[in-house]
Tab-separated table of N, CA and C in Angstrom:
chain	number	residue	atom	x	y	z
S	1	UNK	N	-12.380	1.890	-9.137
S	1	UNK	CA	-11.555	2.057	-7.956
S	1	UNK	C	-11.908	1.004	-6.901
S	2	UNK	N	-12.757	0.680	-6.798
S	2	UNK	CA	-13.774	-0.321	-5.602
S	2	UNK	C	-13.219	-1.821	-5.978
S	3	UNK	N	-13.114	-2.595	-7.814
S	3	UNK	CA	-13.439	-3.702	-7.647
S	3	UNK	C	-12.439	-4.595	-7.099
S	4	UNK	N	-11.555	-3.964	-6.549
S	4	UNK	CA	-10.240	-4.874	-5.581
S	4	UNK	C	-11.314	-5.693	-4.744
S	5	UNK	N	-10.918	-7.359	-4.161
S	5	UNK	CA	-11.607	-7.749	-3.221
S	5	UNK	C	-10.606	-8.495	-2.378
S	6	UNK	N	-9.468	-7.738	-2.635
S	6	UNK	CA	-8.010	-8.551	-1.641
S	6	UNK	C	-8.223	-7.648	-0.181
S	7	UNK	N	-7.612	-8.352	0.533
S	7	UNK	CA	-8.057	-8.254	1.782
S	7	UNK	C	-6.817	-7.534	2.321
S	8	UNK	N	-5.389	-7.851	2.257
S	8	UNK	CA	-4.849	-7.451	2.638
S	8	UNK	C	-4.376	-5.860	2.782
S	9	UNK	N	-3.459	-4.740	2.775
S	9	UNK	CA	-3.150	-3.370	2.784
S	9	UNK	C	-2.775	-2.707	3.353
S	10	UNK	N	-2.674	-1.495	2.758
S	10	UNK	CA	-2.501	-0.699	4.021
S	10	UNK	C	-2.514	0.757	3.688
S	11	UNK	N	-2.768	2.478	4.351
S	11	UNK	CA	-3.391	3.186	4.205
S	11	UNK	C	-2.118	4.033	3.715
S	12	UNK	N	-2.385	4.473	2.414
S	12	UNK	CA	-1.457	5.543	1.874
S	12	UNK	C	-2.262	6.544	0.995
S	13	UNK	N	-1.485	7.507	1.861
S	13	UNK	CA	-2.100	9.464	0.880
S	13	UNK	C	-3.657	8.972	1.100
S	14	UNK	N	-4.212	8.495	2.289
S	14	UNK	CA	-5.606	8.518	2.623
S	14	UNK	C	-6.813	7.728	1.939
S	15	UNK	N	-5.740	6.578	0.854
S	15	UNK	CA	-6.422	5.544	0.427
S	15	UNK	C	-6.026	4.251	1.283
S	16	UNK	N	-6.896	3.369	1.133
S	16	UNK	CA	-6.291	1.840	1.561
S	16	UNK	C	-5.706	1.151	-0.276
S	17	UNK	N	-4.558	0.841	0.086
S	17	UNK	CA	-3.835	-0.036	-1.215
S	17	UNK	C	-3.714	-0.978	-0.756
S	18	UNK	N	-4.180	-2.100	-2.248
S	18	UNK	CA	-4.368	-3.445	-1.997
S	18	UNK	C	-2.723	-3.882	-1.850
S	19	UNK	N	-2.625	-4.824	-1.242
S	19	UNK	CA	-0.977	-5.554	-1.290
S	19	UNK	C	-0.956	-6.737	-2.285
S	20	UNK	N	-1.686	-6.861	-2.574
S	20	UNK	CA	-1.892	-7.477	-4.284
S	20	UNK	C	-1.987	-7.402	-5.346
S	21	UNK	N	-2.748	-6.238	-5.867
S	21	UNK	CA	-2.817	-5.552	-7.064
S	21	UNK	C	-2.549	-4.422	-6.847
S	22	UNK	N	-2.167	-3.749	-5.741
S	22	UNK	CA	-2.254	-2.154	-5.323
S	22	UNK	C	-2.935	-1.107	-6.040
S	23	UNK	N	-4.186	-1.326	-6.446
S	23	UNK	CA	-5.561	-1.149	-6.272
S	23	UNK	C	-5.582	-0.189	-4.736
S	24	UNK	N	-6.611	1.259	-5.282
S	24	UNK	CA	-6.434	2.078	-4.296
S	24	UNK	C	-8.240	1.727	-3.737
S	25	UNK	N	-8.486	1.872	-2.649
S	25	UNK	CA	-10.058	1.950	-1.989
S	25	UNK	C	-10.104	2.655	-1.399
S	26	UNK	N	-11.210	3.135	-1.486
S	26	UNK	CA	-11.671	4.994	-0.457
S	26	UNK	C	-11.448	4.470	1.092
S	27	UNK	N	-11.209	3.323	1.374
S	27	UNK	CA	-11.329	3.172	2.961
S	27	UNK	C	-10.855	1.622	3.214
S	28	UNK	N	-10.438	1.302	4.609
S	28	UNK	CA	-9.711	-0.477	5.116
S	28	UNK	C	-11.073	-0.762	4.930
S	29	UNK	N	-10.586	-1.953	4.087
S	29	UNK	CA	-11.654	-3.060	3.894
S	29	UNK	C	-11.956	-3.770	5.378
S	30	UNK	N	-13.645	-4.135	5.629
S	30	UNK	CA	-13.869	-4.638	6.685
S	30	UNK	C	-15.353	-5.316	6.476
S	31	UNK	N	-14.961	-6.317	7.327
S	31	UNK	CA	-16.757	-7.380	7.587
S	31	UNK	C	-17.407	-7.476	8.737
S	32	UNK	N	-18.420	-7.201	8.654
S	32	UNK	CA	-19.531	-7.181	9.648
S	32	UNK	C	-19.137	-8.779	10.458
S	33	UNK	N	-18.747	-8.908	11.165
S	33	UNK	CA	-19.319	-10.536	12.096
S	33	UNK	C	-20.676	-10.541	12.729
S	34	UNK	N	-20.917	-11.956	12.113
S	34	UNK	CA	-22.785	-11.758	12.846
S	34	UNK	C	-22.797	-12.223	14.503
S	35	UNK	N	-23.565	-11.697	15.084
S	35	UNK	CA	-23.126	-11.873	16.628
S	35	UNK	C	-24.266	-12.935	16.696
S	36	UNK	N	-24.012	-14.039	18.111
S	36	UNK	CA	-24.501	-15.280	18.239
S	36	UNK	C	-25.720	-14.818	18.880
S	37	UNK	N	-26.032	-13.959	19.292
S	37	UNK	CA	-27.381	-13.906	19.838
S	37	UNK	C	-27.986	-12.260	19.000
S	38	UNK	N	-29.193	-12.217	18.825
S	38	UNK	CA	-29.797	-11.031	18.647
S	38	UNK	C	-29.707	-9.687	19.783
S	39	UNK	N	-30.355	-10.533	20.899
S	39	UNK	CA	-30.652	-9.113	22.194
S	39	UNK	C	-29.856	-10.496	23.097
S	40	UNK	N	-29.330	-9.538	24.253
S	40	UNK	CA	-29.052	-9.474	24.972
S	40	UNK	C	-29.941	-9.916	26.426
S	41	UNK	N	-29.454	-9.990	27.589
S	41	UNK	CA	-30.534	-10.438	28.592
S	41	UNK	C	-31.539	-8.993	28.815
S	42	UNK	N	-31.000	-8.667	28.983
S	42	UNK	CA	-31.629	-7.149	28.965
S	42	UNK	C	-32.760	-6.518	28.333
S	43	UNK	N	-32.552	-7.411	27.252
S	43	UNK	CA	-33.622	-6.828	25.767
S	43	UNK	C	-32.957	-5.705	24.902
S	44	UNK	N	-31.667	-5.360	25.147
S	44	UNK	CA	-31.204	-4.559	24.388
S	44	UNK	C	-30.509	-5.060	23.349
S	45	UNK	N	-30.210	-4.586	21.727
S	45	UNK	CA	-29.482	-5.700	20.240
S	45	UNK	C	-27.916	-5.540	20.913
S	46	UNK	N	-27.659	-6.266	20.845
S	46	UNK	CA	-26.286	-6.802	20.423
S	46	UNK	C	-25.588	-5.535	19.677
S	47	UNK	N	-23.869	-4.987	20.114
S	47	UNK	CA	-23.441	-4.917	18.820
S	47	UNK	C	-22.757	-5.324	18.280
S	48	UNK	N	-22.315	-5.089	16.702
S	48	UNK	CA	-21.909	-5.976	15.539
S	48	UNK	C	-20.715	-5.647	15.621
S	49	UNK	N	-20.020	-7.045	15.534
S	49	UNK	CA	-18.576	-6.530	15.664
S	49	UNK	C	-17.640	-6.507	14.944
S	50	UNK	N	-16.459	-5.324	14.242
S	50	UNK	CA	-16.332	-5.075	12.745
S	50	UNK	C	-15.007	-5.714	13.092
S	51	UNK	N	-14.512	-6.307	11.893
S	51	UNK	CA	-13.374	-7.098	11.642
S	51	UNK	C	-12.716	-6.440	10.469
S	52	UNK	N	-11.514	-4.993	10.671
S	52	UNK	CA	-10.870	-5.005	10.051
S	52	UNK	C	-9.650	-5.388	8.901
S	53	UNK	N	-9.268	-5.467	7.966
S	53	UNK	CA	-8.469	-6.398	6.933
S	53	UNK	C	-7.237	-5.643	7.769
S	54	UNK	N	-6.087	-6.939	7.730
S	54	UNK	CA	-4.856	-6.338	8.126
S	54	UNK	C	-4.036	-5.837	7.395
S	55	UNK	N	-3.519	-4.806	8.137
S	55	UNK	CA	-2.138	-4.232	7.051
S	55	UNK	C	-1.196	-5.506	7.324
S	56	UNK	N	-0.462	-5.148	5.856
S	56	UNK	CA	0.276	-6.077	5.290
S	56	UNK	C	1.449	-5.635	5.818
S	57	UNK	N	2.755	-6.549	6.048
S	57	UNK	CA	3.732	-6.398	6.506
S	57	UNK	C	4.207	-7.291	5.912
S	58	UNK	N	5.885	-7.248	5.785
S	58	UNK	CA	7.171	-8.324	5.221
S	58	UNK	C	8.220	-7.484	5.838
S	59	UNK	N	9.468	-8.604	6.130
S	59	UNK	CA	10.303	-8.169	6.587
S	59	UNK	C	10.689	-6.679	7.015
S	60	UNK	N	9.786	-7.048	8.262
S	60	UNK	CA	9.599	-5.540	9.148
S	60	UNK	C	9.022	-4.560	8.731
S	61	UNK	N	8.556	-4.403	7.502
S	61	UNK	CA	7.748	-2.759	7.031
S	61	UNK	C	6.724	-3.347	6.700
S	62	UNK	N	6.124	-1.966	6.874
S	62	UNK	CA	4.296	-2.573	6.473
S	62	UNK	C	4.137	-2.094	4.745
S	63	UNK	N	3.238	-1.810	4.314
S	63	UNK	CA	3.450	-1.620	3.235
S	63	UNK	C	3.379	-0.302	2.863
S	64	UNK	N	2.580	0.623	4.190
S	64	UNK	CA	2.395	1.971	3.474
S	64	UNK	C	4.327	2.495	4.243
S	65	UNK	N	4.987	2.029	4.949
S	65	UNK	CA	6.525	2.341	4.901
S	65	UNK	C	7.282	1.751	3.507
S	66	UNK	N	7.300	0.799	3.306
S	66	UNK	CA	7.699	0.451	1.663
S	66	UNK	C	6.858	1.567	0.817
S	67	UNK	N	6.213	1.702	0.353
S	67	UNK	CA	6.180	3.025	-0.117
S	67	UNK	C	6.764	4.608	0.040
S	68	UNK	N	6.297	4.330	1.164
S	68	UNK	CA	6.869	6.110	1.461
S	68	UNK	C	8.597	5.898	1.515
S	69	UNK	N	8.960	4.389	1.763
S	69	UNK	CA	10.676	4.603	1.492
S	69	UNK	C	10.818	4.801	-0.177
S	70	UNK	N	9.928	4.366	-0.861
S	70	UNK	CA	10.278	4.434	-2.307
S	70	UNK	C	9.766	6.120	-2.926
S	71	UNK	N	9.111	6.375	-2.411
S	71	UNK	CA	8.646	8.048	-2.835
S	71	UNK	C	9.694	8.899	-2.051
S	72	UNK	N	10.545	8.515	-0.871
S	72	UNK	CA	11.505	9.567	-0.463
S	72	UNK	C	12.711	9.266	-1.404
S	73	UNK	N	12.641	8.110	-1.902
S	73	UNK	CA	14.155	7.771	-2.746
S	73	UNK	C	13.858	8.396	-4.239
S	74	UNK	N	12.367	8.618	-4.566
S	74	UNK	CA	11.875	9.308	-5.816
S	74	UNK	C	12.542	10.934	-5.805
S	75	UNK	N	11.767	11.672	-4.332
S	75	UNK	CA	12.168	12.815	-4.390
S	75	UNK	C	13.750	12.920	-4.106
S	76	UNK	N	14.412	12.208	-3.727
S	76	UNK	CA	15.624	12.611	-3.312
S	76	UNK	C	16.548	12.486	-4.736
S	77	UNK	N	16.158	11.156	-5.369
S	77	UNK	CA	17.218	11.457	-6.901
S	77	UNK	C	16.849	12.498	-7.746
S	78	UNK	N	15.197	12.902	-8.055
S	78	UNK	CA	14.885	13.895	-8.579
S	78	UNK	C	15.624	15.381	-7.862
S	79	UNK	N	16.142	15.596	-7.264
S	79	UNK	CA	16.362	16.729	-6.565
S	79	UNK	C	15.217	17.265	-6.244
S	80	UNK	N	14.080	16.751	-5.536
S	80	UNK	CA	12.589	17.395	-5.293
S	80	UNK	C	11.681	17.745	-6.596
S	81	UNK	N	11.809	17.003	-7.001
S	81	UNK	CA	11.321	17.192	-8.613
S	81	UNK	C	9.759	16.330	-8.349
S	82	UNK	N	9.532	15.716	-7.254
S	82	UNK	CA	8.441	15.218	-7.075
S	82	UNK	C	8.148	16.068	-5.429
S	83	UNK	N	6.334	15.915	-5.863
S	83	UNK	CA	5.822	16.188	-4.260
S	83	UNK	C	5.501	14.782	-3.384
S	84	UNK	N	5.559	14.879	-2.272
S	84	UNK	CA	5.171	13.898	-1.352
S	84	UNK	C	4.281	12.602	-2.097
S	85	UNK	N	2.704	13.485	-2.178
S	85	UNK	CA	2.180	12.803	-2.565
S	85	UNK	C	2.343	12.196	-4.118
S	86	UNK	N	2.522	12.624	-5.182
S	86	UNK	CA	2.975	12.186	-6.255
S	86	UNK	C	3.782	11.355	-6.269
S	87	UNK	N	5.218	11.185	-5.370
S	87	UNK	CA	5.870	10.310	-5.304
S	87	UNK	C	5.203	8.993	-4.680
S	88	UNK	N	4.425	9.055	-3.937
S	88	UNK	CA	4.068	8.028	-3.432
S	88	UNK	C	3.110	7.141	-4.331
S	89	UNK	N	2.018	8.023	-5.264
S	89	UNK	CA	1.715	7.617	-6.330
S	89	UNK	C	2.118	7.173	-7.434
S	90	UNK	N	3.160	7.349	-7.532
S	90	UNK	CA	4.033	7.113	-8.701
S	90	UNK	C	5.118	5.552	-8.805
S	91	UNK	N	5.222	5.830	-6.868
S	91	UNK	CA	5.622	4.368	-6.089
S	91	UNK	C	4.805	3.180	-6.491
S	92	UNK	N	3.508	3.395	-5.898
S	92	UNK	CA	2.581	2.598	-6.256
S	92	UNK	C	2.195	2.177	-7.373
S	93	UNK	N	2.514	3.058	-8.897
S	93	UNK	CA	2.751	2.762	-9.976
S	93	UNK	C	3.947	1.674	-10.646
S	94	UNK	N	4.902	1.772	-10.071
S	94	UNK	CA	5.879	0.798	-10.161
S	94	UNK	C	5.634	-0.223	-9.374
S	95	UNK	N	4.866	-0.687	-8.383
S	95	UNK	CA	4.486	-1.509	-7.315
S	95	UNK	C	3.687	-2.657	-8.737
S	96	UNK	N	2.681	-1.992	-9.037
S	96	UNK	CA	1.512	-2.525	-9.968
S	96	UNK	C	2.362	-2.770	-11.311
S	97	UNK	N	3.489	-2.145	-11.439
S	97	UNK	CA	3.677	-2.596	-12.554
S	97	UNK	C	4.678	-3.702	-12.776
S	98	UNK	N	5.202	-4.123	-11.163
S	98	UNK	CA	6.178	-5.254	-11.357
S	98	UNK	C	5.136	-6.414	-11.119
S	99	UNK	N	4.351	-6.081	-11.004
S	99	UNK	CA	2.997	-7.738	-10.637
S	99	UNK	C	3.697	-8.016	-9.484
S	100	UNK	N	4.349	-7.944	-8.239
S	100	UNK	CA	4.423	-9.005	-7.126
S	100	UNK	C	3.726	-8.458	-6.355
S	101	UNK	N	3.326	-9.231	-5.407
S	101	UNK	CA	2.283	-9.228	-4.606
S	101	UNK	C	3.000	-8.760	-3.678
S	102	UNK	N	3.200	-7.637	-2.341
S	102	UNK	CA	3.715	-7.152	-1.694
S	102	UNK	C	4.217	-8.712	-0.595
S	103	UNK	N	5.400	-8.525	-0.558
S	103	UNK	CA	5.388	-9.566	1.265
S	103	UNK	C	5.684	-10.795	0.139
S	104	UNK	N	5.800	-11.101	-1.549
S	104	UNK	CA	6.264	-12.344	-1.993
S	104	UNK	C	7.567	-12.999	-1.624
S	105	UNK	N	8.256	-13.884	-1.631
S	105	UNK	CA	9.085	-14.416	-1.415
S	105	UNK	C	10.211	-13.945	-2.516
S	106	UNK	N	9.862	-13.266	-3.243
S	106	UNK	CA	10.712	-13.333	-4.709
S	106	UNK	C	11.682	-11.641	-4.955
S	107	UNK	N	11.344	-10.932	-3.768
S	107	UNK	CA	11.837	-9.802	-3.530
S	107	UNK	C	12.156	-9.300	-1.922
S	108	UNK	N	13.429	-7.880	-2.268
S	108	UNK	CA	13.309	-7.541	-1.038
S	108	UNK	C	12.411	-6.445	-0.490
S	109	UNK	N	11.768	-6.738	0.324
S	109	UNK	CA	11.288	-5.763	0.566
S	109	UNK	C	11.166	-5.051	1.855
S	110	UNK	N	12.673	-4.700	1.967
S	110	UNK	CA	13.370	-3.618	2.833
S	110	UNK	C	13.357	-2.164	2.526
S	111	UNK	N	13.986	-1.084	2.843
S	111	UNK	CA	14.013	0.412	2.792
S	111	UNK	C	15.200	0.005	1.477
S	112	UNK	N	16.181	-1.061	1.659
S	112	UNK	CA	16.926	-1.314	0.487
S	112	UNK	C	16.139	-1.755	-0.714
S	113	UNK	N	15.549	-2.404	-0.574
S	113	UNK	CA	14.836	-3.074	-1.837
S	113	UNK	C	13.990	-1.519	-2.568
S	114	UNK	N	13.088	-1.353	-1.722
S	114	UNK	CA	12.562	0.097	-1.859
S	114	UNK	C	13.339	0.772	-2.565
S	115	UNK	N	14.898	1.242	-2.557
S	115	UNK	CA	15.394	2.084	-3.343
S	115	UNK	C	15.884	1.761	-4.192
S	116	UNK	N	16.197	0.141	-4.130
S	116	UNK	CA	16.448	-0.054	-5.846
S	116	UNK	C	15.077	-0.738	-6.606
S	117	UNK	N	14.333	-0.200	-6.562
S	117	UNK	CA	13.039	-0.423	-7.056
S	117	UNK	C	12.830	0.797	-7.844
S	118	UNK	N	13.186	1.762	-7.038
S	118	UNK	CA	13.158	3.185	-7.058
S	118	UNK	C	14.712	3.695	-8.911
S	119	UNK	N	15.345	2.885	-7.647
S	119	UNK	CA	16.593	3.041	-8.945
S	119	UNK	C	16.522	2.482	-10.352
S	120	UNK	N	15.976	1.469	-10.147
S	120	UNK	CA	15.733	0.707	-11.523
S	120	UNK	C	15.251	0.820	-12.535
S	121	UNK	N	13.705	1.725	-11.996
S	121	UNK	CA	13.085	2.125	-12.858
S	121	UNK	C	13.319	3.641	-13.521
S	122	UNK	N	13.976	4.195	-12.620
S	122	UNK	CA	14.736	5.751	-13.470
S	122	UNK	C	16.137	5.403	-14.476
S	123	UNK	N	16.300	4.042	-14.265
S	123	UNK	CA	17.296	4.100	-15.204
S	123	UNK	C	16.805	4.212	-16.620
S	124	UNK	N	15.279	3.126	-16.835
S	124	UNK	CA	14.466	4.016	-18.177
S	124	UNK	C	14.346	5.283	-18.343
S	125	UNK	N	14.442	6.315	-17.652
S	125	UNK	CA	13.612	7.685	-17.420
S	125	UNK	C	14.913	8.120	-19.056
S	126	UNK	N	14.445	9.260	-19.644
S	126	UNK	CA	14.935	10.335	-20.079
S	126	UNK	C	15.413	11.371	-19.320
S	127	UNK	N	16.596	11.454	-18.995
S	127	UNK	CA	17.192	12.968	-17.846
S	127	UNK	C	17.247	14.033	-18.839
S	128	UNK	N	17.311	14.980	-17.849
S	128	UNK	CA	18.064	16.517	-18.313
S	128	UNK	C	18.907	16.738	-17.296
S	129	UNK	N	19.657	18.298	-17.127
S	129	UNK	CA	20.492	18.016	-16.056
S	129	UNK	C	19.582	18.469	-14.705
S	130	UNK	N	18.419	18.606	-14.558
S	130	UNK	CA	17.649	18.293	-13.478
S	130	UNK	C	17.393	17.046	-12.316
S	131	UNK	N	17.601	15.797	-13.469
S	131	UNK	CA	17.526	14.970	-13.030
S	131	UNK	C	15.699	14.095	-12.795
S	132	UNK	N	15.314	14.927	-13.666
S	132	UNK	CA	13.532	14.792	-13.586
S	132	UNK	C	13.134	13.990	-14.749
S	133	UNK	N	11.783	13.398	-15.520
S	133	UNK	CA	11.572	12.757	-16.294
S	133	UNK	C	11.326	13.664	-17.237
């Protein structure tokens, strides 16, 4: 789960996902900056100042909204046949499985793109008249 070392992301269902491999991490990746002096005039240390990884964004959504637009377009063709979180997992499964790197030039990645991302890949699915896999 850990060996992602992409920097970019952003926080979904309480993981950070990479915007590169979408690779899930228990937490936003971040680096210590070393501060230019030890102590202070005072004699008191310095503190260290943390440099969070940025969430990723493309044409206006960040990435954990491109998701959650693709897990509401999951539950909505299923007729609720998915939960929140599952859909969003399941998003992220199709994310990883088209290889683009979130924010590439080679897709849209709007609330539109999102749902035919969404659409595309249920056209493989097996239906019943539920509408579920």
């Amino acid at each position: 789960m850990n060996d992602c070392k992409h920097w970019q992301g952003d926080m979904v269902n309480g993981c950070w996902v990479c915007a590169k491999c979408y690779k899930k991490r228990p937490h936003q990746p971040y680096r210590l900056l070393k501060p230019t002096k030890l102590r202070g005039e005072d004699g008191q240390p310095y503190i260290q100042d943390v440099l969070k990884a940025p969430v990723a964004k493309a044409q206006g959504y960040t990435l954990g909204e491109f998701i959650e637009a693709m897990a509401l377009r999951l539950i909505a063709r299923t007729r609720g046949g998915f939960q929140k979180p599952d859909a969003m997992d399941y998003a992220i499964d199709i994310l990883r499985s088209i290889g683009e790197r979130f924010g590439s030039g080679d897709m849209d990645w709007t609330r539109d793109g999102a749902w035919e991302l969404v659409d595309e890949d249920m056209q493989h699915w097996d239906t019943d008249n539920a509408a579920t896999n």
